[in-house]
Short mmCIF file of C-alpha atoms in Angstrom, two decimals:
data_model
loop_
_atom_site.label_atom_id
_atom_site.label_comp_id
_atom_site.label_asym_id
_atom_site.label_seq_id
_atom_site.Cartn_x
_atom_site.Cartn_y
_atom_site.Cartn_z
CA MET Q 1 107.17 107.88 73.50
CA ALA Q 2 109.96 105.87 75.08
CA ALA Q 3 109.01 103.71 78.02
CA ILE Q 4 110.67 104.22 81.40
CA ASP Q 5 110.66 100.66 82.71
CA SER Q 6 111.61 97.58 80.75
CA SER Q 7 108.86 95.25 79.61
CA VAL Q 8 108.37 91.91 81.30
CA GLY Q 9 107.14 88.70 79.80
CA GLY Q 10 103.76 87.19 80.50
CA VAL Q 11 105.20 84.75 83.04
CA LEU Q 12 106.46 87.38 85.45
CA ALA Q 13 103.85 90.01 84.66
CA ALA Q 14 101.11 88.09 86.43
CA ALA Q 15 103.30 87.29 89.39
CA LEU Q 16 104.84 90.73 89.92
CA LEU Q 17 102.43 93.28 88.53
CA LEU Q 18 98.81 92.21 88.39
CA PRO Q 19 96.91 92.52 91.69
CA GLY Q 20 94.02 90.19 92.37
CA ILE Q 21 95.34 87.22 90.39
CA VAL Q 22 96.03 84.20 92.58
CA ALA Q 23 97.05 80.87 91.09
CA PRO Q 24 95.09 78.04 92.72
CA ALA Q 25 96.91 75.35 94.63
CA MET Q 26 96.08 72.19 92.68
CA ALA Q 27 97.55 69.30 90.78
CA GLU Q 28 99.13 70.51 87.53
CA THR Q 29 96.85 69.51 84.65
CA ALA Q 30 96.51 70.94 81.17
CA PRO Q 31 93.35 73.00 80.52
CA GLU Q 32 90.52 70.97 79.05
CA GLN Q 33 89.13 73.87 77.00
CA GLY Q 34 90.66 76.62 74.94
CA VAL Q 35 89.83 80.32 75.29
CA VAL Q 36 89.70 83.23 72.85
CA ALA Q 37 89.28 86.66 74.47
CA LEU Q 38 88.91 90.03 72.73
CA LYS Q 39 89.43 93.24 74.70
CA VAL Q 40 89.01 96.92 73.89
CA ALA Q 41 90.53 99.36 76.39
CA ASN Q 42 90.60 103.17 76.53
CA TYR Q 43 92.87 105.24 78.81
CA ARG Q 44 93.06 109.02 79.40
CA ASP Q 45 94.95 111.15 81.93
CA TRP Q 46 94.93 114.87 82.64
CA GLN Q 47 96.01 117.71 84.93
CA PRO Q 48 94.37 121.10 85.49
CA GLY Q 49 94.56 122.99 82.21
CA LEU Q 50 96.25 120.12 80.36
CA ASP Q 51 94.53 117.23 78.62
CA ARG Q 52 97.45 114.81 78.43
CA VAL Q 53 97.67 111.24 77.15
CA LYS Q 54 94.98 109.20 75.38
CA VAL Q 55 95.39 105.51 74.57
CA ASP Q 56 93.13 103.14 72.61
CA ALA Q 57 94.18 99.50 72.94
CA PRO Q 58 92.42 96.57 71.26
CA SER Q 59 93.86 93.17 72.17
CA ILE Q 60 93.35 89.44 71.67
CA TYR Q 61 94.30 86.50 73.92
CA VAL Q 62 94.27 82.82 72.92
CA LEU Q 63 94.77 79.73 75.10
CA ALA Q 64 94.93 76.39 73.26
CA PRO Q 65 95.34 72.95 74.87
CA LEU Q 66 97.62 70.83 72.68
CA ASP Q 67 97.11 67.50 74.44
CA ALA Q 68 96.89 66.12 77.99
CA HIS Q 69 100.29 67.58 78.90
CA TRP Q 70 100.81 70.71 76.81
CA SER Q 71 99.17 74.10 76.25
CA LEU Q 72 100.03 77.17 74.22
CA GLU Q 73 98.85 80.71 74.95
CA GLY Q 74 99.57 84.14 73.60
CA SER Q 75 98.31 87.69 73.32
CA LEU Q 76 98.61 90.63 70.93
CA VAL Q 77 97.83 94.29 71.63
CA ASN Q 78 98.08 97.50 69.62
CA ASP Q 79 98.16 100.83 71.48
CA ALA Q 80 97.33 104.07 69.68
CA VAL Q 81 98.79 106.86 71.84
CA SER Q 82 98.16 110.58 71.39
CA GLY Q 83 98.11 113.79 73.43
CA ALA Q 84 100.58 115.95 75.30
CA SER Q 85 103.32 114.89 77.71
CA PRO Q 86 104.87 117.50 80.02
CA ARG Q 87 108.65 117.62 79.81
CA TYR Q 88 108.99 118.52 83.48
CA HIS Q 89 106.69 118.68 86.48
CA SER Q 90 103.20 119.50 85.22
CA ALA Q 91 104.02 122.62 83.20
CA VAL Q 92 101.64 123.15 80.29
CA SER Q 93 104.16 125.36 78.51
CA GLY Q 94 106.67 122.50 78.47
CA ALA Q 95 104.31 119.96 76.91
CA SER Q 96 105.18 118.30 73.65
CA LYS Q 97 102.62 116.73 71.33
CA MET Q 98 102.88 113.06 70.53
CA ASP Q 99 101.18 110.61 68.23
CA ASP Q 100 102.48 107.07 68.46
CA SER Q 101 101.53 103.44 68.05
CA ARG Q 102 102.84 100.43 69.97
CA THR Q 103 102.47 96.78 69.06
CA ALA Q 104 103.20 94.16 71.70
CA GLY Q 105 102.75 90.43 71.94
CA ASP Q 106 103.75 87.44 73.99
CA ILE Q 107 103.60 83.66 73.72
CA LYS Q 108 104.01 80.92 76.34
CA LEU Q 109 104.32 77.14 76.06
CA THR Q 110 103.50 75.09 79.18
CA HIS Q 111 104.13 71.44 79.98
CA TYR Q 112 102.08 69.78 82.75
CA ALA Q 113 103.10 66.76 84.83
CA ASP Q 114 101.53 65.13 87.88
CA ARG Q 115 102.72 67.60 90.52
CA HIS Q 116 104.59 70.22 88.55
CA ALA Q 117 104.55 72.31 85.40
CA TRP Q 118 107.09 74.39 83.55
CA SER Q 119 106.71 77.17 81.00
CA ILE Q 120 108.89 79.07 78.56
CA GLY Q 121 107.80 82.34 77.02
CA ALA Q 122 108.80 85.26 74.85
CA ALA Q 123 107.47 88.80 74.59
CA SER Q 124 108.14 91.71 72.24
CA SER Q 125 107.07 95.36 72.19
CA SER Q 126 107.80 97.87 69.44
CA GLU Q 127 107.13 101.55 68.83
CA HIS Q 128 108.95 104.11 66.72
CA ASP Q 129 111.47 105.06 69.43
CA TYR Q 130 111.46 102.02 71.75
CA ARG Q 131 111.81 98.26 71.35
CA SER Q 132 111.84 95.55 73.98
CA ASN Q 133 112.35 91.79 73.75
CA THR Q 134 111.95 89.40 76.67
CA LEU Q 135 112.58 85.70 77.30
CA SER Q 136 111.09 84.09 80.40
CA GLY Q 137 110.68 80.80 82.20
CA GLU Q 138 108.61 79.50 85.09
CA TRP Q 139 108.41 76.33 87.18
CA ARG Q 140 105.55 75.38 89.51
CA VAL Q 141 105.41 72.43 91.88
CA SER Q 142 102.50 71.33 94.10
CA SER Q 143 102.49 69.42 97.39
CA ASP Q 144 101.15 65.88 97.64
CA ASP Q 145 97.85 67.10 99.12
CA ASN Q 146 97.51 69.82 96.43
CA ASN Q 147 97.14 72.51 99.12
CA ARG Q 148 100.41 74.28 98.37
CA THR Q 149 102.08 75.42 95.14
CA TRP Q 150 105.60 76.83 94.85
CA THR Q 151 106.40 79.07 91.87
CA PHE Q 152 109.79 80.20 90.52
CA GLY Q 153 110.29 82.56 87.57
CA LEU Q 154 113.16 84.08 85.59
CA ALA Q 155 113.08 86.66 82.78
CA TYR Q 156 115.61 88.60 80.71
CA SER Q 157 114.79 91.80 78.77
CA ASP Q 158 116.78 93.71 76.16
CA ASP Q 159 115.49 97.22 75.42
CA GLU Q 160 116.48 99.68 72.68
CA ILE Q 161 115.77 103.37 73.38
CA GLY Q 162 115.63 106.17 70.80
CA SER Q 163 114.01 109.60 70.52
CA THR Q 164 112.23 111.62 67.86
CA ASN Q 165 113.68 114.75 69.48
CA ASP Q 166 117.22 113.40 69.10
CA PRO Q 167 117.68 111.05 66.09
CA THR Q 168 121.25 110.30 67.26
CA LEU Q 169 120.03 108.66 70.48
CA ASP Q 170 120.66 104.90 70.31
CA GLU Q 171 120.82 103.42 73.80
CA HIS Q 172 120.20 100.02 75.39
CA ARG Q 173 119.03 98.63 78.71
CA ARG Q 174 119.25 95.01 79.88
CA THR Q 175 117.30 93.63 82.82
CA TRP Q 176 117.16 90.36 84.74
CA GLN Q 177 114.06 89.56 86.81
CA LEU Q 178 113.61 86.84 89.41
CA MET Q 179 110.49 85.71 91.25
CA ALA Q 180 109.71 83.09 93.92
CA GLY Q 181 106.33 82.55 95.54
CA VAL Q 182 104.08 80.16 97.39
CA THR Q 183 100.29 79.76 97.26
CA GLN Q 184 98.63 78.01 100.21
CA ALA Q 185 95.05 76.82 100.69
CA TRP Q 186 94.90 77.92 104.33
CA THR Q 187 91.37 76.71 104.98
CA ALA Q 188 88.48 75.54 102.85
CA VAL Q 189 87.58 79.22 102.23
CA ASP Q 190 90.95 80.99 102.52
CA LEU Q 191 93.74 81.18 99.93
CA VAL Q 192 97.03 82.93 100.77
CA GLN Q 193 99.89 83.82 98.43
CA PHE Q 194 103.32 85.36 99.07
CA ASN Q 195 105.72 86.40 96.29
CA LEU Q 196 109.21 87.88 96.35
CA GLY Q 197 110.60 89.55 93.24
CA ALA Q 198 113.91 91.13 92.27
CA SER Q 199 114.99 93.06 89.18
CA PHE Q 200 118.53 94.04 88.13
CA GLY Q 201 118.79 96.50 85.26
CA LYS Q 202 121.74 98.26 83.63
CA GLY Q 203 121.78 100.76 80.79
CA HIS Q 204 119.90 103.88 79.75
CA TYR Q 205 117.12 105.08 82.09
CA ALA Q 206 116.95 108.84 81.39
CA ASP Q 207 113.74 110.03 79.71
CA PRO Q 208 114.59 111.74 76.39
CA TYR Q 209 111.30 113.68 76.48
CA LYS Q 210 111.84 115.35 79.85
CA PHE Q 211 114.56 117.99 79.99
CA PRO Q 212 116.70 118.16 82.01
CA ASP Q 213 116.68 114.48 83.05
CA SER Q 214 119.69 112.41 84.10
CA ARG Q 215 119.29 109.12 85.93
CA PRO Q 216 121.68 106.41 87.16
CA ASP Q 217 122.55 103.71 84.62
CA GLU Q 218 121.67 100.95 87.10
CA ARG Q 219 118.45 100.12 88.91
CA ARG Q 220 117.86 97.33 91.43
CA GLN Q 221 114.24 96.72 92.35
CA THR Q 222 112.67 94.40 94.93
CA THR Q 223 109.03 93.58 95.63
CA ALA Q 224 107.17 91.67 98.32
CA LEU Q 225 103.56 90.77 97.59
CA LEU Q 226 101.07 89.23 100.03
CA ARG Q 227 97.56 88.23 98.91
CA TRP Q 228 94.62 86.81 100.84
CA ASN Q 229 91.36 85.64 99.28
CA HIS Q 230 88.44 84.77 101.57
CA HIS Q 231 85.24 83.16 100.32
CA VAL Q 232 81.99 84.01 102.15
CA GLU Q 233 79.89 80.91 101.58
CA SER Q 234 76.62 82.30 102.92
CA ILE Q 235 76.35 84.86 100.09
CA GLY Q 236 78.70 83.30 97.55
CA ALA Q 237 81.05 86.30 97.59
CA THR Q 238 84.87 86.48 97.68
CA LEU Q 239 87.02 89.16 99.29
CA ARG Q 240 90.37 89.67 97.52
CA THR Q 241 93.03 91.68 99.33
CA SER Q 242 96.72 92.36 98.75
CA TRP Q 243 99.64 94.35 100.10
CA ARG Q 244 102.66 95.14 97.93
CA LEU Q 245 105.96 96.62 99.12
CA TYR Q 246 108.31 98.06 96.49
CA ASP Q 247 111.86 99.33 97.03
CA ASP Q 248 114.66 100.26 94.63
CA SER Q 249 118.23 101.52 94.52
CA TRP Q 250 117.08 104.99 93.46
CA GLY Q 251 115.46 105.55 96.85
CA VAL Q 252 111.87 105.01 95.75
CA ARG Q 253 109.78 103.04 98.25
CA ALA Q 254 106.06 102.40 97.84
CA ASN Q 255 103.31 100.53 99.67
CA THR Q 256 100.10 99.52 97.90
CA LEU Q 257 96.95 98.16 99.54
CA ASP Q 258 94.30 96.60 97.33
CA ALA Q 259 90.83 95.22 98.05
CA ALA Q 260 88.09 93.85 95.79
CA TRP Q 261 84.70 92.28 96.57
CA VAL Q 262 83.50 89.69 94.03
CA GLN Q 263 79.72 89.42 94.40
CA PRO Q 264 77.36 87.26 92.31
CA VAL Q 265 74.11 89.22 91.98
CA ALA Q 266 71.99 87.13 89.59
CA GLU Q 267 72.19 84.07 87.37
CA GLY Q 268 75.39 84.51 85.38
CA TRP Q 269 76.08 88.06 86.67
CA THR Q 270 78.94 89.14 88.96
CA VAL Q 271 79.79 92.63 90.23
CA THR Q 272 83.26 93.47 91.57
CA PRO Q 273 83.95 96.88 93.20
CA MET Q 274 87.59 97.57 94.08
CA LEU Q 275 89.71 100.11 95.95
CA ARG Q 276 93.47 100.67 95.91
CA TYR Q 277 95.76 103.06 97.77
CA THR Q 278 99.47 103.72 97.12
CA THR Q 279 101.91 105.84 99.10
CA GLN Q 280 105.39 106.49 97.69
CA ARG Q 281 108.69 108.05 98.77
CA ALA Q 282 110.57 110.12 96.17
CA ALA Q 283 113.76 109.08 94.40
CA ARG Q 284 116.91 110.61 95.87
CA PHE Q 285 117.57 112.64 92.71
CA TYR Q 286 114.01 113.90 92.25
CA TYR Q 287 113.74 117.69 92.69
CA ASP Q 288 110.69 119.76 93.51
CA PRO Q 289 109.61 122.68 91.30
CA VAL Q 290 111.90 125.31 92.84
CA TYR Q 291 113.95 126.82 90.04
CA ASP Q 292 117.48 128.16 89.83
CA ALA Q 293 117.54 131.94 90.17
CA THR Q 294 119.99 132.29 87.27
CA LEU Q 295 119.07 129.47 84.90
CA GLY Q 296 115.33 129.60 85.58
CA ALA Q 297 112.89 126.76 84.92
CA PRO Q 298 113.15 123.82 84.97
CA PHE Q 299 116.68 123.70 86.40
CA PRO Q 300 116.91 122.92 90.13
CA PRO Q 301 119.12 124.93 92.50
CA GLY Q 302 122.76 123.88 92.19
CA PHE Q 303 122.06 122.19 88.86
CA ASP Q 304 125.70 122.48 87.73
CA ASN Q 305 126.88 120.35 90.65
CA LEU Q 306 124.33 117.55 90.33
CA GLN Q 307 125.17 114.20 88.72
CA HIS Q 308 121.59 112.88 88.58
CA TYR Q 309 118.32 114.81 88.51
CA SER Q 310 114.74 114.35 87.36
CA ALA Q 311 111.47 116.23 87.70
CA ASP Q 312 109.35 113.27 86.55
CA HIS Q 313 106.28 113.23 88.82
CA ARG Q 314 106.32 109.42 88.76
CA LEU Q 315 109.52 109.61 90.85
CA SER Q 316 108.06 112.11 93.34
CA ALA Q 317 106.61 111.51 96.81
CA PHE Q 318 102.84 111.15 96.60
CA GLY Q 319 99.73 109.27 97.58
CA ALA Q 320 97.28 107.85 95.05
CA ALA Q 321 93.83 106.29 95.23
CA THR Q 322 92.01 104.15 92.64
CA ALA Q 323 88.36 103.15 92.65
CA GLY Q 324 86.89 100.77 90.12
CA LEU Q 325 83.96 98.56 89.20
CA ARG Q 326 83.80 95.44 87.04
CA VAL Q 327 80.68 93.65 85.77
CA ASP Q 328 80.85 90.11 84.35
CA TRP Q 329 78.06 88.30 82.50
CA GLN Q 330 78.43 84.58 81.89
CA VAL Q 331 76.06 84.33 78.94
CA ASP Q 332 76.29 80.52 78.71
CA ARG Q 333 78.94 77.83 79.11
CA GLN Q 334 80.98 79.21 76.20
CA TRP Q 335 80.41 82.97 76.07
CA LYS Q 336 81.30 85.66 78.61
CA LEU Q 337 81.12 89.49 78.58
CA ASP Q 338 82.90 91.85 80.98
CA LEU Q 339 83.02 95.62 81.42
CA SER Q 340 85.26 97.52 83.85
CA TYR Q 341 85.92 101.15 84.76
CA SER Q 342 88.60 102.67 87.05
CA ARG Q 343 89.44 106.20 88.19
CA TYR Q 344 92.88 107.18 89.53
CA GLU Q 345 93.78 110.32 91.51
CA GLN Q 346 97.33 111.30 92.59
CA ARG Q 347 98.24 114.08 95.05
CA GLY Q 348 101.45 115.02 96.82
CA ASP Q 349 99.71 115.66 100.14
CA TRP Q 350 97.95 112.26 100.09
CA ARG Q 351 101.20 110.52 101.02
CA LEU Q 352 101.32 108.66 104.34
CA GLY Q 353 104.54 108.30 106.31
CA GLY Q 354 105.92 111.76 105.48
CA ASP Q 355 105.37 114.86 103.41
CA GLY Q 356 104.64 114.54 99.72
CA SER Q 357 106.46 116.49 97.02
CA PRO Q 358 105.14 120.08 96.87
CA GLY Q 359 104.27 122.15 93.83
CA LEU Q 360 102.84 119.40 91.61
CA ALA Q 361 99.44 119.79 90.01
CA PRO Q 362 96.87 117.05 90.76
CA PHE Q 363 97.15 114.13 88.36
CA SER Q 364 94.06 112.18 87.26
CA ALA Q 365 93.42 109.20 85.00
CA ARG Q 366 90.57 106.93 84.01
CA TRP Q 367 90.31 103.77 81.95
CA TRP Q 368 87.62 101.38 80.87
CA GLN Q 369 87.74 97.98 79.23
CA LEU Q 370 85.17 95.88 77.37
CA GLY Q 371 85.85 92.18 76.89
CA LEU Q 372 84.27 89.22 75.10
CA SER Q 373 85.57 85.66 75.51
CA ARG Q 374 84.60 82.23 74.29
CA ARG Q 375 85.63 78.75 75.41
CA PHE Q 376 86.05 76.03 72.82
#
């Protein structure tokens, strides 16, 4: 199962992709303790009449202080993927069976100084028809009062794309990613972060498992991310909120609002409910499920005159909502357990700011994750 977007290294992943993670504004010091974390995740998605993709993903993460100025961290994950993936729209008749395995890992070395730190990292992902390798770097610098931290990141990815349906397919995609951000301790109980990201990719983007599918060989992506964390001292809780704006050269534009409430409920126990909403505009070359009278499905009207076209529902206009719950148990100073569950629902008519793409079946997904970590 070839991936659509290039992989990013651990440095930029946290800054560009992971909501709810805010780096504290502080003097740059190496961690005093190491961490080993084991995770087991399970993902499943479906549409009416079609049980689609299932993923089981065990992973391990290790953070090791080397001395007062250096640390090394890395992670390794193995995804076992199975199920059915529709070739176009949500048609059951067009689904192809798949059974795949992906192994991915990353490593990052960080050097800490008095007011700044820099990191270099590498990441790799491999499956039978897709390989990705990434190099990344990051620099952070804090103000004299430790209330503000500036962050700058750079990553380069080289992807190889193949296909079990077409053994002759041997394509590449290369991507540069940039990130700049600032984290500010606004008050004693408020932390604000703003990040800007840009991605410039060139190469093969068409999905070999969705026919017909022809996409531009370039993609420029920009993101703006604003986060605000507010601590409620009277009950020991923290509200985490974020807004993310995404825009690319294909015409896709999306807004995502995210909120989570971190609430200690007993000695060592914390409960975190979360909500997320996304609204997205379709790519310019996305076509709705209206088929050519002569060629039939899945060809769009005027297919012969189109340069680019795709029926991938991920490029459609839609709205999506996610609800989740996470429970953490700090067993003692060394051991911690966590369990999380999320449910995702996507509909064309849930889009705000315009009509969603018609004719698509509802798309649903759920995932849970169990984690165990130990400090040493």
